[in-house]
Amino acid sequence: MKSHPLTSHGLQNYIFTSESVSEGHPDKVCDRISDSIVDHFLAHDPQARTAIETAVTTNYVAILGETRGPDSITHAVLEDIARQTIKSIGYEQRGFHWKNAEVNVRVHNQSADIAMGVDAASGKDEGAGDQGIMFGYACTETEALMPAPLHYAHAILRSLAEARHSGAEPGLEPDAKSQITLEYRDGKPVRARSVVVSTQHAEHLSQQDVKNIVRPHVLAVLPEGWMCPENEFYVNPTGRFVIGGPEGDCGLTGRKIIVDTYGGAAPHGGGAFSGKDPTKVDRSAAYAARYLAKNIVAAGYAEKCTIQLSYAIGVSKPLSVYVNTHETGTVPESILVEAATKCMDLSPRGIREHLKLNRPIFARTAAYGHFGRAPEDDGGFSWEKCDLVEPIRQIVG
């Protein structure tokens, strides 16, 4: 098959851009609330089912969806989760306040028809919760085996958020965006051509004040010598960003899917991740695809690797497994397909059990990317481990 145009090995000298948004961006507020609800259900019942969507606007939160879990998780509990999540992000503004916002919960029981297709039964393994395609990607551009533009765009916003939460930069507010354009030479990133950061701020700060706050965070994140020219360093280019968050723009769960994955450097599947329990292959199979792609690259069999998986609702086995190494592979892709399917059970149940996904580990994924993060002691980001490197090598030979 033909390579994806943005990950083709043939294009050697080019520029490429990715963006990120902070935890306080309205869409990310929604992702965080939805995933905090997923975590609460899984903490009380590892087999719980959730499909939660959140919407926010000026001092208003709507929580919608379907669940199956303990009766003790009432609408009042879901409202409290939303308020505590908003508080943890840092919203205590006139137009969006964790204590004063109206929270409207419209959540009901999961469809019995969907449950029948997904649940395991006599002679039938657990099926996929829906049809769909999922992609995973890895490359050697960064130590995290992630595309460099997205990696650095995330890192700038995480640095600013840490300074805001610690009190080191009290003039910063939660809503922020970043965008980085990198120059590639011989297929490798070499420097930033432009950097854009827009961050909500206290009213007393000028545009230059905010630029002075942001600059050291950008310099600390980018490799030495990579900073763009001063006339290509844009901070709050409109001149002012005081009104922000849900007061400035409404938000919805699942509206920043490219930020969540690979920044446009690789394809994205048909569904978002947040709000979904791990029986939903939109989420779990995308994690599995990243896990396999990362281990193939870490094993040294490619500099770039894209994996696609596909499923049908109620069917346990994947309908297809596709591997593309973008002309950087050292072995035939058919062998890597064989290795991927032998070293991991790619049924929905197999993925959940292998990656141990039935745990409250998802709220932390809601901002700064689901991929390229360090595996955590409690099982968070288990799909970022490189523990399949040796099994893949043994199969490939």
Coordinates of C-alpha atoms in Angstrom, one line a residue:
M1 CA 0.0 0.0 0.0
K2 CA 1.0 3.6 -0.6
S3 CA 2.6 5.5 2.3
H4 CA 0.6 8.2 4.1
P5 CA 1.9 11.4 2.5
L6 CA 2.9 13.0 5.8
T7 CA 4.9 10.0 6.9
S8 CA 6.5 9.1 3.6
H9 CA 10.2 8.5 3.8
G10 CA 10.6 9.9 0.3
L11 CA 10.0 13.5 1.3
Q12 CA 13.3 14.6 2.9
N13 CA 13.3 18.4 3.2
Y14 CA 10.1 20.0 4.4
I15 CA 8.3 21.9 7.2
F16 CA 5.6 20.5 9.3
T17 CA 3.3 21.9 12.0
S18 CA 1.4 20.5 15.0
E19 CA -0.6 22.1 17.8
S20 CA -1.5 21.3 21.3
V21 CA -4.1 22.7 23.8
S22 CA -3.9 22.9 27.6
E23 CA -6.1 21.2 30.2
G24 CA -8.0 24.4 30.5
H25 CA -9.1 24.6 26.9
P26 CA -12.9 24.1 26.8
D27 CA -12.7 20.9 24.8
K28 CA -10.1 19.5 27.2
V29 CA -12.2 20.5 30.2
C30 CA -14.9 18.2 28.7
D31 CA -12.4 15.4 28.0
R32 CA -11.2 15.6 31.6
I33 CA -14.7 15.5 33.1
S34 CA -15.7 12.6 30.9
D35 CA -12.5 10.6 31.8
S36 CA -12.8 11.4 35.5
I37 CA -16.3 9.8 35.4
V38 CA -14.8 6.8 33.6
D39 CA -12.2 6.5 36.3
H40 CA -14.8 6.7 39.0
F41 CA -16.9 3.9 37.5
L42 CA -13.8 1.6 37.0
A43 CA -12.6 2.3 40.6
H44 CA -15.9 0.9 41.9
D45 CA -16.4 -1.8 39.2
P46 CA -13.6 -2.8 36.8
Q47 CA -16.2 -4.2 34.5
A48 CA -18.3 -1.0 34.3
R49 CA -19.3 0.4 31.0
T50 CA -19.3 4.1 30.2
A51 CA -19.9 6.3 27.1
I52 CA -19.9 9.8 28.5
E53 CA -20.0 13.1 26.6
T54 CA -19.6 16.5 28.2
A55 CA -20.4 20.0 26.9
V56 CA -19.5 23.3 28.6
T57 CA -20.2 26.9 28.0
T58 CA -20.4 30.0 30.2
N59 CA -21.0 28.7 33.7
Y60 CA -22.8 25.6 32.4
V61 CA -21.9 21.9 32.2
A62 CA -24.0 19.2 30.5
I63 CA -23.1 15.5 31.1
L64 CA -24.7 13.1 28.7
G65 CA -24.4 9.4 27.9
E66 CA -24.9 5.8 28.9
T67 CA -23.4 3.7 31.7
R68 CA -23.6 0.4 33.4
G69 CA -22.2 0.2 36.9
P70 CA -23.0 0.5 40.6
D71 CA -26.3 2.1 41.5
S72 CA -24.4 4.2 44.1
I73 CA -23.0 6.3 41.3
T74 CA -25.9 8.7 41.1
H75 CA -26.4 11.9 39.1
A76 CA -25.4 13.8 42.3
V77 CA -22.1 11.9 42.3
L78 CA -21.4 12.7 38.7
E79 CA -22.1 16.4 39.3
D80 CA -19.6 16.4 42.2
I81 CA -17.0 14.7 39.9
A82 CA -17.5 17.5 37.4
R83 CA -17.1 20.3 40.0
Q84 CA -14.0 18.7 41.5
T85 CA -12.5 18.3 38.1
I86 CA -13.1 21.9 37.1
K87 CA -11.6 23.0 40.4
S88 CA -8.5 20.9 39.9
I89 CA -7.9 22.5 36.5
G90 CA -8.1 25.9 38.2
Y91 CA -11.3 27.5 37.1
E92 CA -12.6 30.0 39.6
Q93 CA -13.5 32.7 37.1
R94 CA -16.7 34.8 36.9
G95 CA -17.7 33.2 33.7
F96 CA -16.8 29.6 34.7
H97 CA -16.5 28.6 38.3
W98 CA -16.3 25.1 39.8
K99 CA -18.7 26.1 42.6
N100 CA -21.2 28.3 40.7
A101 CA -21.6 26.6 37.3
E102 CA -24.9 24.9 36.6
V103 CA -24.3 21.2 36.1
N104 CA -27.0 19.2 34.2
V105 CA -26.7 15.4 34.2
R106 CA -28.6 13.4 31.6
V107 CA -27.0 9.9 31.9
H108 CA -29.0 6.6 31.5
N109 CA -28.4 2.9 31.4
Q110 CA -26.5 1.3 28.5
S111 CA -28.5 -0.1 25.6
A112 CA -29.3 -3.8 26.1
D113 CA -28.7 -4.3 22.4
I114 CA -25.2 -3.0 22.6
A115 CA -24.5 -5.0 25.8
M116 CA -25.7 -8.2 24.1
G117 CA -23.1 -7.8 21.3
V118 CA -20.2 -6.8 23.6
D119 CA -20.7 -9.2 26.6
A120 CA -19.1 -12.6 26.6
A121 CA -21.5 -15.5 26.6
S122 CA -21.5 -19.3 26.3
G123 CA -19.4 -20.1 23.3
K124 CA -18.8 -16.4 22.5
D125 CA -15.9 -14.2 23.5
E126 CA -16.3 -10.5 24.3
G127 CA -17.0 -8.6 21.1
A128 CA -16.0 -5.1 20.0
G129 CA -18.3 -2.4 21.2
D130 CA -18.6 -0.9 17.8
Q131 CA -17.2 -1.2 14.3
G132 CA -14.3 1.0 13.4
I133 CA -10.7 1.6 12.4
M134 CA -7.8 2.5 14.8
F135 CA -4.3 3.7 14.1
G136 CA -1.0 3.6 16.0
Y137 CA 2.2 5.3 15.1
A138 CA 5.8 5.6 16.3
C139 CA 8.9 7.2 14.9
T140 CA 12.5 7.9 16.0
E141 CA 12.2 11.8 16.0
T142 CA 12.2 11.9 19.8
E143 CA 13.2 9.7 22.7
A144 CA 9.4 9.1 23.3
L145 CA 9.2 7.8 19.8
M146 CA 6.7 10.5 18.9
P147 CA 6.6 13.1 16.1
A148 CA 8.7 16.1 17.2
P149 CA 6.3 18.9 16.5
L150 CA 3.5 17.5 18.7
H151 CA 6.0 16.4 21.4
Y152 CA 7.3 19.9 21.9
A153 CA 3.9 21.6 21.5
H154 CA 2.7 19.4 24.4
A155 CA 5.8 20.0 26.5
I156 CA 5.5 23.8 26.3
L157 CA 1.9 23.8 27.6
R158 CA 2.7 21.3 30.3
S159 CA 5.6 23.5 31.5
L160 CA 3.3 26.6 31.6
A161 CA 0.6 24.6 33.5
E162 CA 3.1 23.4 36.1
A163 CA 4.2 27.0 36.7
R164 CA 0.6 28.1 37.0
H165 CA -0.4 25.3 39.4
S166 CA 2.7 25.8 41.6
G167 CA 2.1 29.6 41.9
A168 CA 5.3 30.4 40.1
E169 CA 3.3 32.3 37.4
P170 CA 0.2 33.6 39.1
G171 CA -0.7 35.7 36.1
L172 CA -1.5 32.7 33.9
E173 CA -5.0 31.3 33.6
P174 CA -6.0 27.8 32.5
D175 CA -6.9 28.2 28.8
A176 CA -3.9 27.9 26.4
K177 CA -2.8 26.7 23.0
S178 CA 0.5 26.1 21.3
Q179 CA 1.6 25.5 17.7
I180 CA 5.1 24.6 16.4
T181 CA 6.4 24.5 12.9
L182 CA 9.6 22.5 12.5
E183 CA 12.1 22.4 9.6
Y184 CA 13.1 18.9 8.5
R185 CA 16.4 18.2 6.7
D186 CA 17.1 14.7 5.3
G187 CA 14.0 13.6 7.0
K188 CA 15.1 14.8 10.5
P189 CA 13.8 17.8 12.5
V190 CA 16.5 20.4 12.9
R191 CA 15.0 23.6 14.2
A192 CA 11.8 25.6 14.8
R193 CA 10.6 27.8 12.0
S194 CA 7.9 29.4 14.1
V195 CA 6.4 29.0 17.6
V196 CA 2.9 30.2 18.5
V197 CA 1.6 30.3 22.1
S198 CA -1.7 31.8 23.2
T199 CA -2.4 31.7 26.9
Q200 CA -5.2 33.2 29.0
H201 CA -3.8 35.7 31.5
A202 CA -4.7 38.2 34.2
E203 CA -6.1 41.5 33.0
H204 CA -3.2 43.5 34.3
L205 CA -0.6 41.8 32.1
S206 CA 0.4 43.3 28.8
Q207 CA 1.1 41.3 25.7
Q208 CA 4.9 41.8 26.2
D209 CA 4.5 40.7 29.9
V210 CA 3.0 37.4 28.7
K211 CA 5.7 37.0 26.1
N212 CA 8.3 37.4 28.7
I213 CA 6.6 34.7 30.9
V214 CA 6.3 32.3 28.0
R215 CA 9.7 32.6 26.4
P216 CA 11.8 30.7 29.0
H217 CA 9.4 27.8 28.9
V218 CA 9.8 27.5 25.2
L219 CA 13.6 27.8 25.4
A220 CA 13.7 25.1 28.1
V221 CA 11.6 22.7 26.0
L222 CA 13.2 23.0 22.6
P223 CA 16.6 21.5 22.0
E224 CA 19.5 23.9 22.2
G225 CA 19.7 26.1 19.1
W226 CA 16.2 25.2 17.8
M227 CA 14.5 28.5 18.8
C228 CA 12.8 30.2 15.9
P229 CA 13.7 33.8 14.8
E230 CA 12.2 36.5 17.0
N231 CA 9.8 37.7 14.3
E232 CA 8.4 34.2 14.1
F233 CA 7.7 33.9 17.8
Y234 CA 4.1 34.7 18.3
V235 CA 2.6 35.1 21.8
N236 CA -1.1 36.0 22.1
P237 CA -1.1 37.4 18.5
T238 CA -4.5 39.1 19.0
G239 CA -2.9 41.2 21.7
R240 CA -5.1 40.2 24.6
F241 CA -6.5 36.9 26.0
V242 CA -8.3 37.6 29.3
I243 CA -11.7 36.1 28.4
G244 CA -11.1 32.4 27.9
G245 CA -12.1 28.9 28.8
P246 CA -15.8 28.0 28.5
E247 CA -16.8 31.7 28.9
G248 CA -15.0 32.5 25.7
D249 CA -15.8 29.3 23.7
C250 CA -18.0 26.3 24.2
G251 CA -16.3 22.9 24.5
L252 CA -17.2 19.3 23.7
T253 CA -15.7 15.9 24.5
G254 CA -13.7 14.3 21.7
R255 CA -13.1 17.4 19.6
K256 CA -9.3 17.5 19.8
I257 CA -8.5 14.0 18.4
I258 CA -5.4 15.1 16.5
V259 CA -4.0 16.7 19.6
D260 CA -4.7 13.4 21.4
T261 CA -2.8 11.3 19.0
Y262 CA 0.1 12.3 16.6
G263 CA -0.5 15.9 15.7
G264 CA -1.4 15.1 12.1
A265 CA 1.8 13.2 11.4
A266 CA -0.1 10.0 11.1
P267 CA -3.7 9.0 10.4
H268 CA -6.4 9.0 13.0
G269 CA -9.2 6.4 13.3
G270 CA -12.9 7.0 13.3
G271 CA -13.5 7.8 17.0
A272 CA -12.3 9.8 20.0
F273 CA -11.1 8.3 23.2
S274 CA -12.3 10.2 26.2
G275 CA -15.4 9.1 28.1
K276 CA -15.1 5.5 26.9
D277 CA -14.4 2.5 29.0
P278 CA -11.8 0.1 27.7
T279 CA -14.3 -2.3 26.0
K280 CA -14.6 0.4 23.4
V281 CA -12.1 -0.4 20.7
D282 CA -12.0 3.3 19.6
R283 CA -9.8 3.7 22.7
S284 CA -8.3 0.3 23.6
A285 CA -7.4 -0.8 20.1
A286 CA -5.8 2.6 19.4
Y287 CA -3.7 2.1 22.5
A288 CA -2.8 -1.4 21.3
A289 CA -1.8 -0.1 17.9
R290 CA 0.5 2.5 19.4
Y291 CA 2.0 -0.1 21.7
L292 CA 2.8 -2.4 18.8
A293 CA 4.1 0.4 16.6
K294 CA 6.3 1.7 19.4
N295 CA 7.8 -1.7 20.1
I296 CA 8.5 -2.4 16.5
V297 CA 10.4 0.9 16.2
A298 CA 12.1 0.3 19.6
A299 CA 13.2 -3.1 18.4
G300 CA 15.0 -1.4 15.5
Y301 CA 12.9 -2.8 12.6
A302 CA 11.8 0.7 11.3
E303 CA 12.3 4.4 11.8
K304 CA 8.6 5.0 11.3
C305 CA 5.7 2.6 11.7
T306 CA 2.0 2.9 11.2
I307 CA -0.4 0.2 12.3
Q308 CA -4.1 0.0 11.5
L309 CA -6.6 -2.4 13.2
S310 CA -10.2 -2.8 12.3
Y311 CA -13.2 -4.3 14.1
A312 CA -16.9 -5.1 13.7
I313 CA -19.4 -4.7 16.5
G314 CA -19.9 -7.9 18.5
V315 CA -17.0 -9.7 16.8
S316 CA -14.0 -10.5 18.9
K317 CA -11.2 -10.9 16.4
P318 CA -9.8 -7.9 14.4
L319 CA -10.9 -7.9 10.8
S320 CA -7.6 -6.6 9.6
V321 CA -4.1 -5.9 10.8
Y322 CA -2.0 -3.5 8.6
V323 CA 1.6 -2.5 9.1
N324 CA 3.4 0.3 7.1
T325 CA 7.1 1.1 7.8
H326 CA 7.2 3.9 5.2
E327 CA 10.2 2.5 3.3
T328 CA 12.3 2.6 6.6
G329 CA 11.7 -1.1 7.5
T330 CA 14.6 -3.6 7.8
V331 CA 12.3 -6.6 7.3
P332 CA 9.2 -7.3 5.2
E333 CA 6.0 -5.8 6.7
S334 CA 4.3 -9.1 6.4
I335 CA 6.7 -10.5 9.0
L336 CA 5.9 -7.6 11.3
V337 CA 2.2 -8.3 10.9
E338 CA 2.9 -11.9 12.0
A339 CA 5.0 -10.7 15.0
A340 CA 2.3 -8.2 16.1
T341 CA -0.5 -10.8 16.0
K342 CA 1.6 -13.5 17.7
C343 CA 2.9 -11.5 20.6
M344 CA -0.5 -9.9 21.5
D345 CA -4.1 -11.1 21.5
L346 CA -5.8 -8.3 19.6
S347 CA -9.4 -9.2 20.7
P348 CA -11.0 -6.5 22.9
R349 CA -10.7 -8.8 25.9
G350 CA -7.1 -9.6 25.0
I351 CA -6.1 -5.9 24.7
R352 CA -7.8 -5.0 28.0
E353 CA -6.1 -7.8 29.9
H354 CA -2.6 -7.4 28.3
L355 CA -2.5 -3.7 29.0
K356 CA -4.5 -3.9 32.2
L357 CA -6.9 -1.2 31.2
N358 CA -9.8 -2.0 33.7
R359 CA -8.3 0.5 36.1
P360 CA -8.9 4.2 36.9
I361 CA -6.0 5.5 34.8
F362 CA -7.7 7.6 32.2
A363 CA -8.3 11.2 33.5
R364 CA -4.6 11.8 33.2
T365 CA -4.7 11.1 29.5
A366 CA -7.2 13.9 28.8
A367 CA -4.6 16.6 28.2
Y368 CA -1.1 16.7 26.7
G369 CA -1.6 13.6 24.6
H370 CA -2.5 9.9 25.1
F371 CA 0.8 8.9 23.6
G372 CA 4.5 9.6 24.3
R373 CA 4.0 9.6 28.0
A374 CA 6.1 7.7 30.6
P375 CA 4.5 4.4 31.9
E376 CA 3.4 4.9 35.5
D377 CA 3.7 2.7 38.5
D378 CA -0.1 2.2 38.9
G379 CA -0.5 1.1 35.3
G380 CA -1.1 4.5 33.7
F381 CA 0.1 4.6 30.1
S382 CA 0.9 0.9 30.1
W383 CA 0.7 1.1 26.3
E384 CA 3.9 3.1 26.3
K385 CA 6.0 0.2 27.6
C386 CA 8.6 -1.3 25.4
D387 CA 8.3 -4.8 26.9
L388 CA 7.5 -6.5 23.5
V389 CA 10.9 -5.7 22.0
E390 CA 12.4 -9.1 22.8
P391 CA 9.2 -11.1 22.0
I392 CA 9.1 -9.3 18.6
R393 CA 12.8 -10.0 18.0
Q394 CA 12.3 -13.7 18.8
I395 CA 9.5 -14.0 16.3
V396 CA 11.2 -12.0 13.5
G397 CA 14.5 -13.8 14.1

